[in-house]
């Protein structure tokens, strides 16, 4: 097929050229997106012409997150095996809702869930659901928590709703990710009903600030703060929470992956004792967007929260994906996760995590040596740096770095100070990428 050959050729050309590209699209490329703004065509265009238009106007306006010098937010690249698997997966177009709709999708979900539990040293036999991102993984796990806490009181929240239900207390750290609050809002638990626990300079919950834990509480821990990479002290908090009968949920979007390496046990120890976990695959595992999983210690809690009936949706004998997740029809995200984990193996995954963290330490060291202030303890792959003495100067340098195009880093505010955030999350980042990016940062700061 000429169309597929041409598309393949274009994709490969993009992949090969990524190292020569600016980390962020030029203003001209973004202006070029105007070419898409036309009225809905009355007649169809030929496929080859359609793909040419998409690639010619679209590719230049993409953000080079698959390259080695993109350090914005916390966004992984895509491993070659995961990308190739996604080509096949798109070609197969599987619907992963039910076993009978995709035996492959169902089988790879089971395999990859077992592998992830093994890799992260979480209890085997946990339940899990594939979802789009950590926001939905937080939502999904917290729905299971809501079910379990109310079921203990004889209240079936899925049948009866929340009106008149015994109240649930939700406890979060002051630096909890905004997506946890969004999930609480979606679940009827309320963003502002939370009890907020004080955090330290790194954003870690201070366990002493966790006073009495009321009955029917959910305690939300964070494994990897988006700014600092810091981990809440799991062991102390979980012991206390469980003594009070609380459910402990972990937002481990990217940081939980550090559990693959024993080198981070001082940070990640005790997280296996929680009741549920949210984990992104599209960040540190480097699979394509979008992909995450929600994990619960007891499969039944997920099953109860996401049960569904329907005359034509008959369950098979095995695990039926849609009985554990908010969605019915969805793409088979386990395909790329399988390919990523198969191609890396445990050794490759440990290397990916340790190598990106080493790159982050080199950034911190290089920036400190040049006289810039690193605001966080660089415990994993996140670095916060401030340039000069003011927010204005830091903003000026961030803008200059972004305009320079060698690399891309975003702005954040940490404890009242503007800072630049460097997140090394891509398998593709090399030592040379780090040196080139450091040189660009230092050059822009001097100018
Ligand atoms: C990225 C992130 C999220 C949100 O994840 P999405 O995949 O963007 O939905 C939640 N929590 C933490 C700690 C994160 O880093």
CSV table of C-alpha atoms and ligand atoms in Angstrom, one decimal:
chain,number,residue,atom,x,y,z
A,1,UNK,CA,0.0,0.0,0.0
A,2,UNK,CA,1.5,3.3,-1.1
A,3,UNK,CA,-0.3,5.1,1.7
A,4,UNK,CA,1.2,3.0,4.4
A,5,UNK,CA,4.7,3.0,2.9
A,6,UNK,CA,4.5,6.8,2.7
A,7,UNK,CA,3.2,7.1,6.2
A,8,UNK,CA,6.0,4.8,7.5
A,9,UNK,CA,8.6,6.8,5.6
A,10,UNK,CA,7.3,10.0,7.2
A,11,UNK,CA,7.3,8.6,10.7
A,12,UNK,CA,10.8,7.3,10.4
A,13,UNK,CA,12.1,10.6,9.0
A,14,UNK,CA,10.5,12.3,12.1
A,15,UNK,CA,12.1,9.8,14.5
A,16,UNK,CA,15.5,10.1,12.9
A,17,UNK,CA,15.5,13.9,12.8
A,18,UNK,CA,14.4,14.4,16.4
A,19,UNK,CA,17.9,15.1,17.7
A,20,UNK,CA,18.3,18.0,15.3
A,21,UNK,CA,15.1,19.6,16.2
A,22,UNK,CA,14.3,22.4,18.5
A,23,UNK,CA,12.8,21.0,21.7
A,24,UNK,CA,9.7,23.2,21.1
A,25,UNK,CA,8.1,24.2,17.8
A,26,UNK,CA,9.0,27.5,16.3
A,27,UNK,CA,6.5,30.4,16.2
A,28,UNK,CA,6.4,29.9,12.4
A,29,UNK,CA,5.4,26.2,12.8
A,30,UNK,CA,2.7,27.1,15.3
A,31,UNK,CA,1.4,29.8,12.9
A,32,UNK,CA,1.4,27.1,10.2
A,33,UNK,CA,-1.4,25.3,12.2
A,34,UNK,CA,-3.7,27.9,10.6
A,35,UNK,CA,-3.7,25.6,7.6
A,36,UNK,CA,-5.9,23.2,9.5
A,37,UNK,CA,-8.6,25.9,10.2
A,38,UNK,CA,-10.8,25.4,7.2
A,39,UNK,CA,-14.6,24.7,7.1
A,40,UNK,CA,-15.6,21.1,7.1
A,41,UNK,CA,-14.9,20.0,3.5
A,42,UNK,CA,-17.9,19.1,1.3
A,43,UNK,CA,-15.9,16.4,-0.4
A,44,UNK,CA,-13.2,14.1,0.8
A,45,UNK,CA,-9.5,14.5,0.0
A,46,UNK,CA,-7.4,11.6,-1.2
A,47,UNK,CA,-5.7,9.6,1.7
A,48,UNK,CA,-2.2,10.4,0.5
A,49,UNK,CA,-3.0,14.1,0.4
A,50,UNK,CA,-4.7,13.9,3.8
A,51,UNK,CA,-1.6,12.4,5.4
A,52,UNK,CA,0.8,14.8,3.6
A,53,UNK,CA,-1.2,17.7,5.0
A,54,UNK,CA,-1.2,16.3,8.5
A,55,UNK,CA,2.5,15.6,8.5
A,56,UNK,CA,3.6,18.8,6.6
A,57,UNK,CA,1.7,21.2,8.8
A,58,UNK,CA,1.4,19.0,12.0
A,59,UNK,CA,4.8,17.5,12.6
A,60,UNK,CA,6.7,20.8,12.7
A,61,UNK,CA,4.3,22.0,15.4
A,62,UNK,CA,4.8,19.0,17.6
A,63,UNK,CA,6.7,19.2,20.9
A,64,UNK,CA,9.8,17.1,20.8
A,65,UNK,CA,9.0,14.9,23.8
A,66,UNK,CA,10.4,11.9,22.1
A,67,UNK,CA,13.8,13.6,21.8
A,68,UNK,CA,16.5,13.6,24.5
A,69,UNK,CA,16.3,17.2,25.6
A,70,UNK,CA,12.8,17.7,26.6
A,71,UNK,CA,12.6,18.2,30.4
A,72,UNK,CA,9.2,19.8,30.8
A,73,UNK,CA,6.5,18.7,33.3
A,74,UNK,CA,7.1,15.0,33.9
A,75,UNK,CA,6.8,13.5,30.4
A,76,UNK,CA,8.5,10.3,29.3
A,77,UNK,CA,9.5,9.7,25.7
A,78,UNK,CA,8.5,6.5,23.9
A,79,UNK,CA,10.7,3.4,23.8
A,80,UNK,CA,11.3,2.0,20.2
A,81,UNK,CA,9.6,-1.3,21.1
A,82,UNK,CA,6.6,0.6,22.6
A,83,UNK,CA,6.3,2.8,19.5
A,84,UNK,CA,6.5,-0.3,17.2
A,85,UNK,CA,3.9,-2.1,19.3
A,86,UNK,CA,1.6,0.9,19.1
A,87,UNK,CA,1.8,0.8,15.3
A,88,UNK,CA,0.6,-2.8,15.4
A,89,UNK,CA,-1.9,-2.1,18.1
A,90,UNK,CA,-3.4,0.7,15.9
A,91,UNK,CA,-3.5,-1.6,13.0
A,92,UNK,CA,-5.3,-4.3,15.1
A,93,UNK,CA,-7.7,-1.7,16.6
A,94,UNK,CA,-8.6,-3.9,19.5
A,95,UNK,CA,-11.4,-3.0,22.0
A,96,UNK,CA,-10.1,-4.1,25.4
A,97,UNK,CA,-13.5,-3.9,27.2
A,98,UNK,CA,-14.2,-7.6,27.3
A,99,UNK,CA,-12.3,-10.8,26.8
A,100,UNK,CA,-14.5,-11.8,23.9
A,101,UNK,CA,-13.9,-8.5,22.2
A,102,UNK,CA,-10.1,-9.0,22.4
A,103,UNK,CA,-8.6,-12.1,23.9
A,104,UNK,CA,-5.2,-10.5,23.2
A,105,UNK,CA,-6.1,-7.3,25.1
A,106,UNK,CA,-7.4,-9.2,28.1
A,107,UNK,CA,-4.4,-11.6,28.2
A,108,UNK,CA,-1.8,-8.8,28.0
A,109,UNK,CA,-3.6,-6.9,30.7
A,110,UNK,CA,-3.2,-9.9,33.0
A,111,UNK,CA,0.4,-10.4,32.1
A,112,UNK,CA,1.5,-6.8,32.4
A,113,UNK,CA,-0.4,-6.3,35.7
A,114,UNK,CA,1.5,-9.2,37.2
A,115,UNK,CA,4.8,-7.9,35.8
A,116,UNK,CA,4.1,-4.4,37.2
A,117,UNK,CA,3.3,-5.8,40.7
A,118,UNK,CA,6.5,-7.9,40.5
A,119,UNK,CA,8.7,-5.0,39.3
A,120,UNK,CA,7.4,-2.6,41.9
A,121,UNK,CA,7.4,-5.2,44.7
A,122,UNK,CA,3.7,-4.8,45.4
A,123,UNK,CA,1.6,-7.7,46.8
A,124,UNK,CA,0.9,-10.2,44.1
A,125,UNK,CA,-2.8,-10.8,43.5
A,126,UNK,CA,-3.7,-7.1,43.7
A,127,UNK,CA,-6.5,-5.9,41.4
A,128,UNK,CA,-5.8,-3.4,38.7
A,129,UNK,CA,-7.4,-1.4,35.9
A,130,UNK,CA,-5.9,0.2,32.8
A,131,UNK,CA,-6.9,3.9,32.5
A,132,UNK,CA,-5.7,7.0,30.6
A,133,UNK,CA,-3.5,8.7,33.2
A,134,UNK,CA,-2.7,9.1,36.9
A,135,UNK,CA,-5.7,11.5,37.3
A,136,UNK,CA,-8.0,8.7,36.3
A,137,UNK,CA,-6.0,6.2,38.2
A,138,UNK,CA,-6.4,8.3,41.3
A,139,UNK,CA,-10.1,8.5,40.6
A,140,UNK,CA,-10.4,4.8,40.0
A,141,UNK,CA,-8.5,3.8,43.2
A,142,UNK,CA,-10.4,6.3,45.3
A,143,UNK,CA,-13.7,5.0,44.0
A,144,UNK,CA,-12.6,1.6,45.3
A,145,UNK,CA,-11.7,3.2,48.6
A,146,UNK,CA,-15.0,5.0,48.9
A,147,UNK,CA,-16.8,1.7,48.2
A,148,UNK,CA,-14.8,-0.3,50.8
A,149,UNK,CA,-15.1,2.2,53.6
A,150,UNK,CA,-18.9,2.6,53.2
A,151,UNK,CA,-19.5,-1.1,52.7
A,152,UNK,CA,-18.1,-1.7,56.2
A,153,UNK,CA,-21.0,0.4,57.5
A,154,UNK,CA,-23.5,-1.6,55.4
A,155,UNK,CA,-23.8,1.3,52.9
A,156,UNK,CA,-23.6,0.4,49.2
A,157,UNK,CA,-22.5,3.6,47.6
A,158,UNK,CA,-22.9,2.4,44.1
A,159,UNK,CA,-26.5,1.5,44.7
A,160,UNK,CA,-27.5,4.2,47.2
A,161,UNK,CA,-25.3,7.1,46.2
A,162,UNK,CA,-23.6,9.4,48.7
A,163,UNK,CA,-26.7,11.3,50.0
A,164,UNK,CA,-27.3,10.2,53.5
A,165,UNK,CA,-24.2,8.1,53.6
A,166,UNK,CA,-21.9,8.1,56.7
A,167,UNK,CA,-19.3,10.8,56.1
A,168,UNK,CA,-15.8,9.9,54.8
A,169,UNK,CA,-12.8,12.0,55.9
A,170,UNK,CA,-10.0,12.5,53.3
A,171,UNK,CA,-6.5,13.4,54.5
A,172,UNK,CA,-3.9,14.7,52.0
A,173,UNK,CA,-0.5,16.4,52.3
A,174,UNK,CA,-0.3,20.1,51.6
A,175,UNK,CA,1.6,19.3,48.4
A,176,UNK,CA,-0.8,16.6,47.1
A,177,UNK,CA,-1.1,16.7,43.3
A,178,UNK,CA,-4.0,18.7,42.0
A,179,UNK,CA,-5.3,15.6,40.2
A,180,UNK,CA,-6.1,14.0,43.6
A,181,UNK,CA,-8.3,16.9,44.5
A,182,UNK,CA,-9.9,16.7,41.0
A,183,UNK,CA,-10.6,13.0,41.6
A,184,UNK,CA,-12.2,13.8,44.9
A,185,UNK,CA,-14.4,16.4,43.3
A,186,UNK,CA,-15.5,13.8,40.7
A,187,UNK,CA,-16.3,11.3,43.4
A,188,UNK,CA,-18.5,13.6,45.4
A,189,UNK,CA,-16.0,13.6,48.2
A,190,UNK,CA,-15.3,17.3,47.6
A,191,UNK,CA,-12.0,19.2,47.1
A,192,UNK,CA,-12.5,21.4,50.1
A,193,UNK,CA,-13.6,18.8,52.6
A,194,UNK,CA,-10.1,17.5,52.9
A,195,UNK,CA,-8.0,17.6,56.0
A,196,UNK,CA,-4.6,18.9,54.9
A,197,UNK,CA,-1.4,17.8,56.6
A,198,UNK,CA,1.6,20.1,56.9
A,199,UNK,CA,4.6,19.3,54.7
A,200,UNK,CA,8.3,20.1,55.0
A,201,UNK,CA,10.7,22.1,52.7
A,202,UNK,CA,10.8,19.1,50.3
A,203,UNK,CA,7.0,18.7,50.2
A,204,UNK,CA,6.9,15.6,52.4
A,205,UNK,CA,4.1,15.1,54.9
A,206,UNK,CA,5.2,15.7,58.4
A,207,UNK,CA,3.9,12.6,60.2
A,208,UNK,CA,3.7,14.4,63.6
A,209,UNK,CA,1.1,16.7,62.0
A,210,UNK,CA,-1.2,13.8,61.4
A,211,UNK,CA,-3.2,13.9,64.6
A,212,UNK,CA,-6.3,11.7,65.3
A,213,UNK,CA,-7.5,9.8,62.2
A,214,UNK,CA,-11.3,9.6,62.4
A,215,UNK,CA,-13.2,6.4,61.4
A,216,UNK,CA,-13.8,6.0,57.7
A,217,UNK,CA,-10.8,7.9,56.5
A,218,UNK,CA,-8.8,7.8,53.3
A,219,UNK,CA,-5.2,8.9,53.7
A,220,UNK,CA,-3.5,10.0,50.4
A,221,UNK,CA,0.2,9.6,50.2
A,222,UNK,CA,2.4,10.9,47.4
A,223,UNK,CA,5.3,8.9,46.0
A,224,UNK,CA,7.2,11.5,44.0
A,225,UNK,CA,6.3,15.1,44.2
A,226,UNK,CA,6.0,16.7,40.7
A,227,UNK,CA,8.3,19.5,41.7
A,228,UNK,CA,10.9,18.0,44.1
A,229,UNK,CA,10.5,14.3,43.5
A,230,UNK,CA,10.1,13.9,47.3
A,231,UNK,CA,8.3,10.9,48.9
A,232,UNK,CA,5.9,11.1,51.8
A,233,UNK,CA,7.2,9.0,54.7
A,234,UNK,CA,5.1,5.9,54.0
A,235,UNK,CA,5.9,3.6,56.8
A,236,UNK,CA,5.1,6.0,59.6
A,237,UNK,CA,1.9,7.2,58.1
A,238,UNK,CA,0.6,3.9,56.9
A,239,UNK,CA,1.1,2.3,60.4
A,240,UNK,CA,-0.8,5.0,62.0
A,241,UNK,CA,-3.5,5.1,59.4
A,242,UNK,CA,-4.1,1.3,59.5
A,243,UNK,CA,-4.3,1.4,63.3
A,244,UNK,CA,-7.2,3.7,62.8
A,245,UNK,CA,-8.8,1.6,60.2
A,246,UNK,CA,-8.1,4.0,57.4
A,247,UNK,CA,-7.6,3.3,53.7
A,248,UNK,CA,-4.2,4.4,52.4
A,249,UNK,CA,-4.0,5.5,48.8
A,250,UNK,CA,-0.7,6.3,47.0
A,251,UNK,CA,-0.4,8.8,44.2
A,252,UNK,CA,2.7,7.3,42.7
A,253,UNK,CA,2.2,8.6,39.2
A,254,UNK,CA,5.9,8.5,38.3
A,255,UNK,CA,7.8,8.1,41.6
A,256,UNK,CA,6.5,4.7,42.3
A,257,UNK,CA,8.6,3.3,39.4
A,258,UNK,CA,11.6,4.0,41.6
A,259,UNK,CA,10.6,0.9,43.5
A,260,UNK,CA,12.2,-1.2,40.8
A,261,UNK,CA,15.7,-0.2,42.1
A,262,UNK,CA,16.9,-1.0,45.5
A,263,UNK,CA,19.0,2.1,45.4
A,264,UNK,CA,15.8,4.1,46.3
A,265,UNK,CA,14.6,1.9,49.1
A,266,UNK,CA,15.2,4.7,51.7
A,267,UNK,CA,12.5,6.7,49.8
A,268,UNK,CA,10.1,4.0,48.6
A,269,UNK,CA,10.2,1.6,51.6
A,270,UNK,CA,6.8,0.8,53.1
A,271,UNK,CA,4.8,1.8,50.1
A,272,UNK,CA,3.8,-1.8,49.5
A,273,UNK,CA,1.8,-1.6,52.7
A,274,UNK,CA,-0.8,0.7,51.2
A,275,UNK,CA,-4.3,-0.3,50.0
A,276,UNK,CA,-4.3,1.3,46.5
A,277,UNK,CA,-1.8,2.9,44.1
A,278,UNK,CA,-2.0,5.1,41.0
A,279,UNK,CA,0.7,4.7,38.4
A,280,UNK,CA,1.4,6.3,35.1
A,281,UNK,CA,2.9,4.2,32.3
A,282,UNK,CA,3.3,7.2,29.9
A,283,UNK,CA,5.7,9.0,32.2
A,284,UNK,CA,8.7,7.1,33.5
A,285,UNK,CA,8.0,3.7,31.7
A,286,UNK,CA,8.2,5.6,28.4
A,287,UNK,CA,5.2,4.2,26.6
A,288,UNK,CA,3.0,6.3,24.4
A,289,UNK,CA,0.3,8.5,25.7
A,290,UNK,CA,-2.1,7.7,27.2
A,291,UNK,CA,-1.5,4.9,29.7
A,292,UNK,CA,-1.8,4.4,33.4
A,293,UNK,CA,-3.1,1.8,35.9
A,294,UNK,CA,-5.0,1.9,39.2
A,295,UNK,CA,-4.1,-0.9,41.6
A,296,UNK,CA,-6.0,-2.0,44.7
A,297,UNK,CA,-4.9,-4.6,47.3
A,298,UNK,CA,-8.3,-6.3,47.1
A,299,UNK,CA,-9.6,-6.9,43.6
A,300,UNK,CA,-13.2,-7.0,45.0
A,301,UNK,CA,-13.1,-3.3,45.9
A,302,UNK,CA,-12.4,-2.3,42.2
A,303,UNK,CA,-15.0,-4.9,41.0
A,304,UNK,CA,-17.7,-3.5,43.3
A,305,UNK,CA,-16.9,0.1,42.3
A,306,UNK,CA,-17.1,-0.5,38.6
A,307,UNK,CA,-19.7,-3.3,38.3
A,308,UNK,CA,-22.0,-3.1,35.3
A,309,UNK,CA,-24.8,-5.2,34.0
A,310,UNK,CA,-26.3,-5.4,30.5
A,311,UNK,CA,-27.9,-8.1,28.5
A,312,UNK,CA,-25.2,-8.2,25.8
A,313,UNK,CA,-22.2,-7.6,28.1
A,314,UNK,CA,-22.0,-11.1,29.3
A,315,UNK,CA,-18.9,-11.9,31.4
A,316,UNK,CA,-16.6,-14.7,30.3
A,317,UNK,CA,-14.8,-17.0,32.7
A,318,UNK,CA,-11.6,-15.0,33.2
A,319,UNK,CA,-10.9,-11.4,34.3
A,320,UNK,CA,-13.1,-9.1,32.3
A,321,UNK,CA,-11.3,-5.7,32.0
A,322,UNK,CA,-14.4,-3.5,32.0
A,323,UNK,CA,-15.6,-4.9,35.3
A,324,UNK,CA,-12.7,-3.1,37.0
A,325,UNK,CA,-12.4,0.2,35.2
A,326,UNK,CA,-14.6,3.3,34.7
A,327,UNK,CA,-14.7,2.8,30.9
A,328,UNK,CA,-16.3,0.2,28.7
A,329,UNK,CA,-14.8,0.5,25.2
A,330,UNK,CA,-11.2,1.5,25.1
A,331,UNK,CA,-8.0,0.8,23.3
A,332,UNK,CA,-5.8,-2.1,24.5
A,333,UNK,CA,-3.1,-0.1,26.3
A,334,UNK,CA,-1.5,-3.2,27.7
A,335,UNK,CA,0.0,-3.9,24.3
A,336,UNK,CA,2.6,-1.1,24.5
A,337,UNK,CA,3.2,-1.7,28.2
A,338,UNK,CA,4.0,-5.3,27.4
A,339,UNK,CA,6.4,-4.3,24.6
A,340,UNK,CA,8.1,-1.8,26.8
A,341,UNK,CA,8.6,-4.2,29.7
A,342,UNK,CA,9.5,-7.1,27.5
A,343,UNK,CA,12.2,-5.1,25.7
A,344,UNK,CA,13.6,-3.6,28.9
A,345,UNK,CA,13.4,-6.5,31.3
A,346,UNK,CA,14.0,-5.8,34.9
A,347,UNK,CA,17.7,-4.8,34.2
A,348,UNK,CA,16.7,-2.4,31.5
A,349,UNK,CA,14.0,-0.8,33.7
A,350,UNK,CA,16.3,-0.4,36.6
A,351,UNK,CA,18.9,1.1,34.3
A,352,UNK,CA,16.3,3.6,32.9
A,353,UNK,CA,15.3,4.8,36.3
A,354,UNK,CA,18.8,5.0,37.7
A,355,UNK,CA,20.3,6.6,34.6
A,356,UNK,CA,17.6,9.4,34.4
A,357,UNK,CA,18.2,10.1,38.1
A,358,UNK,CA,22.0,10.3,37.5
A,359,UNK,CA,21.3,12.8,34.7
A,360,UNK,CA,19.2,14.8,37.2
A,361,UNK,CA,22.1,14.8,39.7
A,362,UNK,CA,24.5,16.0,37.0
A,363,UNK,CA,22.1,18.9,36.2
A,364,UNK,CA,22.0,19.9,39.8
A,365,UNK,CA,25.8,19.7,40.2
A,366,UNK,CA,26.4,21.7,37.0
A,367,UNK,CA,24.0,24.4,37.9
A,368,UNK,CA,25.3,24.7,41.4
A,369,UNK,CA,28.9,24.9,40.1
A,370,UNK,CA,27.7,27.8,37.9
A,371,UNK,CA,26.4,29.6,40.9
A,372,UNK,CA,22.7,28.9,40.6
A,373,UNK,CA,20.5,27.8,43.5
A,374,UNK,CA,19.1,24.3,43.4
A,375,UNK,CA,16.0,24.4,45.7
A,376,UNK,CA,15.4,20.7,46.2
A,377,UNK,CA,17.2,17.7,47.4
A,378,UNK,CA,17.6,15.8,44.1
A,379,UNK,CA,16.5,12.4,45.3
A,380,UNK,CA,15.2,11.1,42.0
A,381,UNK,CA,14.8,12.7,38.5
A,382,UNK,CA,13.5,16.2,39.5
A,383,UNK,CA,15.6,19.4,39.8
A,384,UNK,CA,14.3,22.8,40.8
A,385,UNK,CA,16.6,25.7,40.0
A,386,UNK,CA,16.4,29.4,40.6
A,387,UNK,CA,18.4,31.9,38.6
A,388,UNK,CA,19.6,35.2,40.2
A,389,UNK,CA,17.9,36.7,43.2
A,390,UNK,CA,14.4,37.4,41.9
A,391,UNK,CA,11.3,35.8,40.4
A,392,UNK,CA,11.7,38.2,37.4
A,393,UNK,CA,15.3,37.1,36.7
A,394,UNK,CA,14.3,33.4,36.9
A,395,UNK,CA,11.4,34.0,34.5
A,396,UNK,CA,13.7,35.9,32.1
A,397,UNK,CA,16.2,33.0,32.1
A,398,UNK,CA,13.4,30.3,31.7
A,399,UNK,CA,12.1,32.3,28.7
A,400,UNK,CA,15.6,32.6,27.2
A,401,UNK,CA,16.2,28.8,27.6
A,402,UNK,CA,12.8,28.1,26.0
A,403,UNK,CA,13.5,30.4,23.1
A,404,UNK,CA,17.0,29.0,22.6
A,405,UNK,CA,15.5,25.6,21.8
A,406,UNK,CA,18.4,23.4,22.8
A,407,UNK,CA,16.1,22.0,25.6
A,408,UNK,CA,12.8,22.8,27.1
A,409,UNK,CA,12.0,23.3,30.8
A,410,UNK,CA,9.0,24.8,32.4
A,411,UNK,CA,8.3,27.2,35.2
A,412,UNK,CA,6.9,26.4,38.6
A,413,UNK,CA,6.4,28.0,42.0
A,414,UNK,CA,7.9,26.3,44.9
A,415,UNK,CA,7.2,27.6,48.4
A,416,UNK,CA,6.6,31.1,47.1
A,417,UNK,CA,9.6,31.3,44.8
A,418,UNK,CA,9.5,31.0,41.0
A,419,UNK,CA,11.8,28.2,39.8
A,420,UNK,CA,12.6,26.2,36.7
A,421,UNK,CA,11.7,22.6,36.8
A,422,UNK,CA,13.9,19.9,35.1
A,423,UNK,CA,12.4,16.5,34.9
A,424,UNK,CA,14.6,13.8,33.3
A,425,UNK,CA,12.1,11.2,32.3
A,426,UNK,CA,13.1,10.0,28.8
A,427,UNK,CA,15.1,6.8,28.0
A,428,UNK,CA,16.6,8.8,25.2
A,429,UNK,CA,18.5,11.4,27.2
A,430,UNK,CA,22.2,10.9,26.9
A,431,UNK,CA,25.1,12.4,28.9
A,432,UNK,CA,25.8,14.6,25.9
A,433,UNK,CA,22.2,15.9,25.9
A,434,UNK,CA,22.6,16.8,29.5
A,435,UNK,CA,25.9,18.6,28.9
A,436,UNK,CA,24.5,20.5,25.8
A,437,UNK,CA,21.4,21.5,27.8
A,438,UNK,CA,23.5,22.6,30.8
A,439,UNK,CA,25.7,24.7,28.6
A,440,UNK,CA,22.5,26.3,27.1
A,441,UNK,CA,21.1,27.0,30.5
A,442,UNK,CA,24.3,28.6,31.8
A,443,UNK,CA,24.7,30.6,28.6
A,444,UNK,CA,21.1,31.9,28.8
A,445,UNK,CA,21.5,32.8,32.5
A,446,UNK,CA,24.7,34.9,31.7
A,447,UNK,CA,23.2,36.8,28.8
B,1,LIG,C1,1.5,13.6,36.5
B,1,LIG,C2,1.0,13.4,37.8
B,1,LIG,C3,-0.4,13.2,38.0
B,1,LIG,C4,-1.4,13.3,36.9
B,1,LIG,O1,-1.1,12.4,35.9
B,1,LIG,P1,-1.8,12.4,34.5
B,1,LIG,O2,-1.2,11.2,33.8
B,1,LIG,O3,-1.4,13.7,33.8
B,1,LIG,O4,-3.3,12.3,34.6
B,1,LIG,C5,-0.8,12.9,39.3
B,1,LIG,N1,0.0,12.8,40.3
B,1,LIG,C6,1.3,13.0,40.2
B,1,LIG,C7,2.2,12.9,41.3
B,1,LIG,C8,1.9,13.3,38.9
B,1,LIG,O5,3.2,13.4,38.7
